[in-house]
PDB file of C-alpha atoms in Angstrom:
ATOM      1  CA  UNK A 172     140.432 116.037 164.344  1.00 42.00           C
ATOM      2  CA  UNK A 173     137.069 114.022 164.415  1.00 43.00           C
ATOM      3  CA  UNK A 174     134.804 116.415 164.749  1.00 43.00           C
ATOM      4  CA  UNK A 175     134.059 116.697 160.941  1.00 46.00           C
ATOM      5  CA  UNK A 176     133.489 112.844 160.644  1.00 45.00           C
ATOM      6  CA  UNK A 177     131.146 113.381 163.149  1.00 43.00           C
ATOM      7  CA  UNK A 178     129.305 116.314 161.536  1.00 44.00           C
ATOM      8  CA  UNK A 179     129.357 114.226 157.607  1.00 45.00           C
ATOM      9  CA  UNK A 180     128.030 110.931 159.665  1.00 46.00           C
ATOM     10  CA  UNK A 181     124.932 113.134 161.048  1.00 46.00           C
ATOM     11  CA  UNK A 182     124.667 114.654 157.575  1.00 48.00           C
ATOM     12  CA  UNK A 183     124.074 110.912 156.355  1.00 49.00           C
ATOM     13  CA  UNK A 184     122.048 109.711 159.008  1.00 49.00           C
ATOM     14  CA  UNK A 185     119.587 113.191 158.580  1.00 47.00           C
ATOM     15  CA  UNK A 186     119.191 112.241 154.588  1.00 47.00           C
ATOM     16  CA  UNK A 187     117.622 109.264 155.966  1.00 48.00           C
ATOM     17  CA  UNK A 188     114.913 110.962 158.159  1.00 45.00           C
ATOM     18  CA  UNK A 189     112.016 113.351 158.014  1.00 44.00           C
ATOM     19  CA  UNK A 190     113.026 116.631 160.243  1.00 46.00           C
ATOM     20  CA  UNK A 191     110.464 117.380 162.775  1.00 42.00           C
ATOM     21  CA  UNK A 192     109.567 120.987 161.086  1.00 42.00           C
ATOM     22  CA  UNK A 193     108.898 119.190 157.377  1.00 52.00           C
ATOM     23  CA  UNK A 194     106.048 120.308 155.495  1.00 68.00           C
ATOM     24  CA  UNK A 195     103.855 116.711 154.450  1.00 72.00           C
ATOM     25  CA  UNK A 196     105.128 117.036 150.919  1.00 71.00           C
ATOM     26  CA  UNK A 197     108.462 117.246 151.620  1.00 72.00           C
ATOM     27  CA  UNK A 198     107.763 114.105 153.896  1.00 78.00           C
ATOM     28  CA  UNK A 199     106.398 112.294 150.874  1.00 76.00           C
ATOM     29  CA  UNK A 200     109.224 113.441 148.977  1.00 71.00           C
ATOM     30  CA  UNK A 201     111.557 112.050 151.200  1.00 76.00           C
ATOM     31  CA  UNK A 202     109.742 108.448 151.848  1.00 77.00           C
ATOM     32  CA  UNK A 203     109.688 108.356 148.067  1.00 74.00           C
ATOM     33  CA  UNK A 204     113.490 108.800 147.456  1.00 76.00           C
ATOM     34  CA  UNK A 205     114.757 106.303 150.466  1.00 81.00           C
ATOM     35  CA  UNK A 206     116.656 103.914 148.834  1.00 83.00           C
ATOM     36  CA  UNK A 207     114.322 101.230 150.564  1.00 85.00           C
ATOM     37  CA  UNK A 208     111.322 102.705 148.544  1.00 81.00           C
ATOM     38  CA  UNK A 209     113.095 102.985 145.331  1.00 82.00           C
ATOM     39  CA  UNK A 210     114.183  99.425 145.484  1.00 87.00           C
ATOM     40  CA  UNK A 211     110.811  98.513 146.062  1.00 85.00           C
ATOM     41  CA  UNK A 212     109.755  99.876 143.130  1.00 82.00           C
ATOM     42  CA  UNK A 213     112.070  98.894 140.710  1.00 84.00           C
ATOM     43  CA  UNK A 214     111.224  95.270 142.014  1.00 88.00           C
ATOM     44  CA  UNK A 215     107.629  95.974 140.985  1.00 86.00           C
ATOM     45  CA  UNK A 216     109.082  96.650 137.752  1.00 82.00           C
ATOM     46  CA  UNK A 217     111.212  93.990 137.055  1.00 87.00           C
ATOM     47  CA  UNK A 218     108.240  91.747 138.402  1.00 87.00           C
ATOM     48  CA  UNK A 219     105.727  93.903 136.070  1.00 82.00           C
ATOM     49  CA  UNK A 220     107.769  93.065 132.774  1.00 83.00           C
ATOM     50  CA  UNK A 221     108.352  89.841 133.815  1.00 86.00           C
ATOM     51  CA  UNK A 222     104.652  89.424 134.119  1.00 84.00           C
ATOM     52  CA  UNK A 223     104.113  90.834 130.974  1.00 81.00           C
ATOM     53  CA  UNK A 224     106.355  88.744 129.288  1.00 84.00           C
ATOM     54  CA  UNK A 225     104.452  85.355 130.975  1.00 85.00           C
ATOM     55  CA  UNK A 226     101.030  86.908 129.575  1.00 81.00           C
ATOM     56  CA  UNK A 227     102.471  86.701 126.068  1.00 80.00           C
ATOM     57  CA  UNK A 228     104.077  83.285 126.192  1.00 83.00           C
ATOM     58  CA  UNK A 229     100.798  82.045 127.612  1.00 82.00           C
ATOM     59  CA  UNK A 230      98.751  83.905 124.734  1.00 80.00           C
ATOM     60  CA  UNK A 231     100.972  82.415 122.528  1.00 81.00           C
ATOM     61  CA  UNK A 232     100.252  78.688 123.923  1.00 80.00           C
ATOM     62  CA  UNK A 233      96.912  79.280 123.614  1.00 80.00           C
ATOM     63  CA  UNK A 234      96.752  80.019 120.210  1.00 78.00           C
ATOM     64  CA  UNK A 235      98.649  77.299 119.524  1.00 81.00           C
ATOM     65  CA  UNK A 236      96.062  74.929 121.397  1.00 76.00           C
ATOM     66  CA  UNK A 237      98.013  74.448 124.590  1.00 75.00           C
ATOM     67  CA  UNK A 238      95.558  74.331 127.346  1.00 78.00           C
ATOM     68  CA  UNK A 239      96.362  77.338 129.958  1.00 74.00           C
ATOM     69  CA  UNK A 240      95.106  77.426 133.418  1.00 79.00           C
ATOM     70  CA  UNK A 241      92.450  80.288 133.423  1.00 78.00           C
ATOM     71  CA  UNK A 242      93.575  81.316 136.842  1.00 81.00           C
ATOM     72  CA  UNK A 243      97.198  81.783 136.005  1.00 79.00           C
ATOM     73  CA  UNK A 244      96.001  84.642 133.274  1.00 76.00           C
ATOM     74  CA  UNK A 245      93.609  86.090 135.828  1.00 80.00           C
ATOM     75  CA  UNK A 246      96.560  86.388 138.409  1.00 83.00           C
ATOM     76  CA  UNK A 247      98.354  88.342 135.764  1.00 80.00           C
ATOM     77  CA  UNK A 248      96.293  90.504 134.904  1.00 79.00           C
ATOM     78  CA  UNK A 249      95.642  91.557 138.344  1.00 82.00           C
ATOM     79  CA  UNK A 250      98.989  92.073 139.182  1.00 83.00           C
ATOM     80  CA  UNK A 251      99.858  93.917 136.432  1.00 80.00           C
ATOM     81  CA  UNK A 252      96.556  96.250 137.334  1.00 80.00           C
ATOM     82  CA  UNK A 253      98.183  96.272 140.956  1.00 85.00           C
ATOM     83  CA  UNK A 254     101.570  97.405 139.670  1.00 84.00           C
ATOM     84  CA  UNK A 255     100.047 100.360 137.341  1.00 80.00           C
ATOM     85  CA  UNK A 256      98.108 101.208 139.846  1.00 83.00           C
ATOM     86  CA  UNK A 257     101.015 101.887 142.088  1.00 84.00           C
ATOM     87  CA  UNK A 258     103.159 103.191 139.593  1.00 82.00           C
ATOM     88  CA  UNK A 259     100.090 106.162 139.134  1.00 82.00           C
ATOM     89  CA  UNK A 260     100.134 106.888 142.754  1.00 85.00           C
ATOM     90  CA  UNK A 261     103.813 107.371 143.154  1.00 81.00           C
ATOM     91  CA  UNK A 262     103.936 109.700 139.987  1.00 80.00           C
ATOM     92  CA  UNK A 263     100.730 111.425 141.286  1.00 83.00           C
ATOM     93  CA  UNK A 264     103.130 112.040 144.697  1.00 82.00           C
ATOM     94  CA  UNK A 265     105.847 113.121 142.695  1.00 79.00           C
ATOM     95  CA  UNK A 266     104.036 115.717 140.360  1.00 81.00           C
ATOM     96  CA  UNK A 267     102.505 116.871 144.350  1.00 82.00           C
ATOM     97  CA  UNK A 268     105.806 117.303 145.663  1.00 79.00           C
ATOM     98  CA  UNK A 269     108.116 118.441 142.920  1.00 75.00           C
ATOM     99  CA  UNK A 270     105.154 120.239 141.104  1.00 77.00           C
ATOM    100  CA  UNK A 271     106.355 122.009 137.764  1.00 73.00           C
ATOM    101  CA  UNK A 272     110.338 120.598 138.294  1.00 73.00           C
ATOM    102  CA  UNK A 273     108.781 117.256 138.162  1.00 73.00           C
ATOM    103  CA  UNK A 274     108.640 117.376 134.206  1.00 74.00           C
ATOM    104  CA  UNK A 275     112.107 118.735 134.086  1.00 75.00           C
ATOM    105  CA  UNK A 276     113.370 115.467 135.502  1.00 72.00           C
ATOM    106  CA  UNK A 277     113.974 113.077 132.623  1.00 74.00           C
ATOM    107  CA  UNK A 278     114.080 109.975 134.737  1.00 73.00           C
ATOM    108  CA  UNK A 279     110.429 111.193 136.278  1.00 70.00           C
ATOM    109  CA  UNK A 280     109.083 112.265 132.826  1.00 75.00           C
ATOM    110  CA  UNK A 281     110.147 108.852 131.089  1.00 79.00           C
ATOM    111  CA  UNK A 282     108.318 107.216 134.006  1.00 74.00           C
ATOM    112  CA  UNK A 283     105.112 109.177 133.417  1.00 74.00           C
ATOM    113  CA  UNK A 284     104.861 108.967 129.879  1.00 81.00           C
ATOM    114  CA  UNK A 285     105.352 105.178 130.349  1.00 77.00           C
ATOM    115  CA  UNK A 286     102.729 105.222 132.909  1.00 75.00           C
ATOM    116  CA  UNK A 287     100.287 106.843 131.237  1.00 78.00           C
ATOM    117  CA  UNK A 288     100.933 104.809 127.984  1.00 79.00           C
ATOM    118  CA  UNK A 289     100.431 101.654 130.265  1.00 74.00           C
ATOM    119  CA  UNK A 290      97.546 102.820 131.481  1.00 76.00           C
ATOM    120  CA  UNK A 291      96.021 104.046 128.443  1.00 79.00           C
ATOM    121  CA  UNK A 292      96.523 100.782 126.356  1.00 79.00           C
ATOM    122  CA  UNK A 293      95.199  98.725 129.190  1.00 75.00           C
ATOM    123  CA  UNK A 294      92.040 100.623 128.990  1.00 79.00           C
ATOM    124  CA  UNK A 295      92.206  99.770 125.289  1.00 81.00           C
ATOM    125  CA  UNK A 296      92.600  96.193 125.801  1.00 77.00           C
ATOM    126  CA  UNK A 297      89.743  95.996 128.160  1.00 77.00           C
ATOM    127  CA  UNK A 298      87.580  97.874 125.578  1.00 81.00           C
ATOM    128  CA  UNK A 299      88.349  95.750 123.224  1.00 80.00           C
ATOM    129  CA  UNK A 300      87.613  92.485 125.268  1.00 77.00           C
ATOM    130  CA  UNK A 301      84.498  94.186 126.343  1.00 82.00           C
ATOM    131  CA  UNK A 302      83.388  94.700 122.339  1.00 85.00           C
ATOM    132  CA  UNK A 303      84.865  91.145 120.926  1.00 82.00           C
ATOM    133  CA  UNK A 304      82.295  90.099 123.950  1.00 82.00           C
ATOM    134  CA  UNK A 305      79.587  92.063 122.895  1.00 85.00           C
ATOM    135  CA  UNK A 306      80.114  90.623 119.683  1.00 85.00           C
ATOM    136  CA  UNK A 307      80.345  87.161 120.661  1.00 84.00           C
ATOM    137  CA  UNK A 308      76.788  87.474 122.583  1.00 86.00           C
ATOM    138  CA  UNK A 309      75.110  89.247 119.749  1.00 86.00           C
ATOM    139  CA  UNK A 310      76.357  86.099 117.563  1.00 86.00           C
ATOM    140  CA  UNK A 311      75.185  83.721 119.802  1.00 87.00           C
ATOM    141  CA  UNK A 312      71.951  85.812 120.289  1.00 87.00           C
ATOM    142  CA  UNK A 313      71.529  85.722 116.416  1.00 86.00           C
ATOM    143  CA  UNK A 314      72.463  82.292 116.368  1.00 86.00           C
ATOM    144  CA  UNK A 315      70.001  80.900 119.087  1.00 87.00           C
ATOM    145  CA  UNK A 316      67.394  82.620 117.106  1.00 87.00           C
ATOM    146  CA  UNK A 317      67.610  80.665 113.486  1.00 87.00           C
ATOM    147  CA  UNK A 318      67.958  77.771 115.737  1.00 87.00           C
ATOM    148  CA  UNK A 319      64.710  78.705 117.122  1.00 87.00           C
ATOM    149  CA  UNK A 320      63.485  79.652 113.811  1.00 86.00           C
ATOM    150  CA  UNK A 321      64.093  76.390 112.184  1.00 88.00           C
ATOM    151  CA  UNK A 322      62.560  74.619 114.919  1.00 88.00           C
ATOM    152  CA  UNK A 323      59.595  76.511 114.528  1.00 86.00           C
ATOM    153  CA  UNK A 324      59.123  75.809 110.515  1.00 88.00           C
ATOM    154  CA  UNK A 325      60.065  71.928 111.745  1.00 88.00           C
ATOM    155  CA  UNK A 326      57.624  71.831 114.017  1.00 88.00           C
ATOM    156  CA  UNK A 327      54.938  73.622 111.449  1.00 87.00           C
ATOM    157  CA  UNK A 328      56.056  71.039 108.705  1.00 87.00           C
ATOM    158  CA  UNK A 329      55.529  67.888 111.097  1.00 88.00           C
ATOM    159  CA  UNK A 330      52.293  69.122 112.236  1.00 88.00           C
ATOM    160  CA  UNK A 331      51.223  69.679 108.426  1.00 88.00           C
ATOM    161  CA  UNK A 332      52.822  66.044 107.981  1.00 85.00           C
ATOM    162  CA  UNK A 333      50.806  64.798 110.524  1.00 84.00           C
ATOM    163  CA  UNK A 334      47.602  66.355 109.474  1.00 86.00           C
ATOM    164  CA  UNK A 335      47.742  64.793 106.193  1.00 82.00           C
ATOM    165  CA  UNK A 336      48.456  61.585 107.292  1.00 85.00           C
ATOM    166  CA  UNK A 337      45.586  61.354 109.637  1.00 83.00           C
ATOM    167  CA  UNK A 338      43.327  63.174 106.865  1.00 80.00           C
ATOM    168  CA  UNK A 339      44.462  60.165 104.167  1.00 77.00           C
ATOM    169  CA  UNK A 340      43.890  57.586 106.936  1.00 74.00           C
ATOM    170  CA  UNK A 341      40.377  58.909 107.621  1.00 75.00           C
ATOM    171  CA  UNK A 342      40.038  58.886 103.767  1.00 74.00           C
ATOM    172  CA  UNK A 343      41.099  55.172 103.562  1.00 75.00           C
ATOM    173  CA  UNK A 344      39.060  53.800 106.060  1.00 73.00           C
ATOM    174  CA  UNK A 345      35.539  55.774 104.540  1.00 71.00           C
ATOM    175  CA  UNK A 346      36.389  54.466 101.391  1.00 70.00           C
ATOM    176  CA  UNK A 347      37.179  50.374 103.208  1.00 68.00           C
ATOM    177  CA  UNK A 348      33.516  51.024 104.881  1.00 69.00           C
ATOM    178  CA  UNK A 349      32.026  51.920 101.656  1.00 68.00           C
ATOM    179  CA  UNK A 350      33.559  49.166  99.823  1.00 68.00           C
ATOM    180  CA  UNK A 351      32.164  46.845 102.794  1.00 65.00           C
ATOM    181  CA  UNK A 352      28.745  48.185 102.792  1.00 64.00           C
ATOM    182  CA  UNK A 353      28.205  47.808  98.620  1.00 64.00           C
ATOM    183  CA  UNK A 354      29.665  44.369  98.806  1.00 63.00           C
ATOM    184  CA  UNK A 355      26.326  43.782 101.410  1.00 63.00           C
ATOM    185  CA  UNK A 356      24.429  45.117  99.380  1.00 60.00           C
ATOM    186  CA  UNK A 357      25.344  42.932  96.626  1.00 58.00           C
ATOM    187  CA  UNK A 358      25.320  39.931  98.194  1.00 58.00           C
ATOM    188  CA  UNK A 359      21.855  40.892  99.963  1.00 53.00           C
ATOM    189  CA  UNK A 360      20.143  40.938  96.331  1.00 50.00           C
ATOM    190  CA  UNK A 361      22.240  37.701  95.268  1.00 46.00           C
ATOM    191  CA  UNK A 362      20.265  35.830  98.205  1.00 47.00           C
ATOM    192  CA  UNK A 363      16.967  37.079  96.914  1.00 46.00           C
ATOM    193  CA  UNK A 364      17.091  36.260  93.241  1.00 49.00           C
ATOM    194  CA  UNK A 365      18.670  32.670  93.877  1.00 49.00           C
ATOM    195  CA  UNK A 366      16.192  29.891  92.964  1.00 50.00           C
ATOM    196  CA  UNK A 367      14.611  27.689  95.679  1.00 52.00           C
ATOM    197  CA  UNK A 368      15.368  24.063  95.365  1.00 53.00           C
ATOM    198  CA  UNK A 369      12.201  22.562  96.376  1.00 50.00           C
ATOM    199  CA  UNK A 370      12.195  19.189  98.608  1.00 55.00           C
ATOM    200  CA  UNK A 371       9.364  16.080  98.273  1.00 54.00           C
ATOM    201  CA  UNK A 372       9.031  17.333 101.849  1.00 58.00           C
ATOM    202  CA  UNK A 373       8.114  20.851 101.505  1.00 56.00           C
ATOM    203  CA  UNK A 374       5.444  19.746  98.971  1.00 50.00           C
ATOM    204  CA  UNK A 375       3.787  17.420 101.492  1.00 50.00           C
ATOM    205  CA  UNK A 376       3.853  20.221 103.901  1.00 57.00           C
ATOM    206  CA  UNK A 377       2.091  22.426 101.218  1.00 57.00           C
ATOM    207  CA  UNK A 378      -0.446  20.038 100.571  1.00 53.00           C
ATOM    208  CA  UNK A 379      -1.205  19.820 104.236  1.00 53.00           C
ATOM    209  CA  UNK A 380      -1.745  23.595 104.535  1.00 58.00           C
ATOM    210  CA  UNK A 381      -3.646  24.051 101.464  1.00 54.00           C
TER     211      UNK A 381
END
């Protein structure tokens, strides 16, 4: 009476364990189809969706001017890359195990398309970010070059202005020196042309000398 029940129980237990004589592909397929493995994968899917939604919210907050810690965004991106890597490994293992039969399964086919599209989208986002970084670097280099040109132009203008001021100062000094020299010459001629006042002592002194 109890033998069918034991046989059914033995069959249920054997479904959770890999037989000794199975190949590697069958062992991997059995591991992937374990309930615990599926629970882990479903949990990763849920966490990946939550991380993606959180990333969108953070982007919206950043656009509105709210300061978001950069570390949080980096953690979300790292987690998204990790889950995508795990999903790709799972799909690769499933293709290796089931081969063409993999594509006849609707659920696996949808998972494959979603994972491939997510990988392509992530690569596109990274390329866009890299291109934007290159454009920002080029814009910054152009701005620095313009600033350098303006500084050189200003330096040249200051040099010309300093030389002009120096030349003007030298000319003024030379002009002042010429005026002083002219004044001194005029004063010397006047002193020679002024009449000499003769005093009685001078007359007496001239008489003695004669």
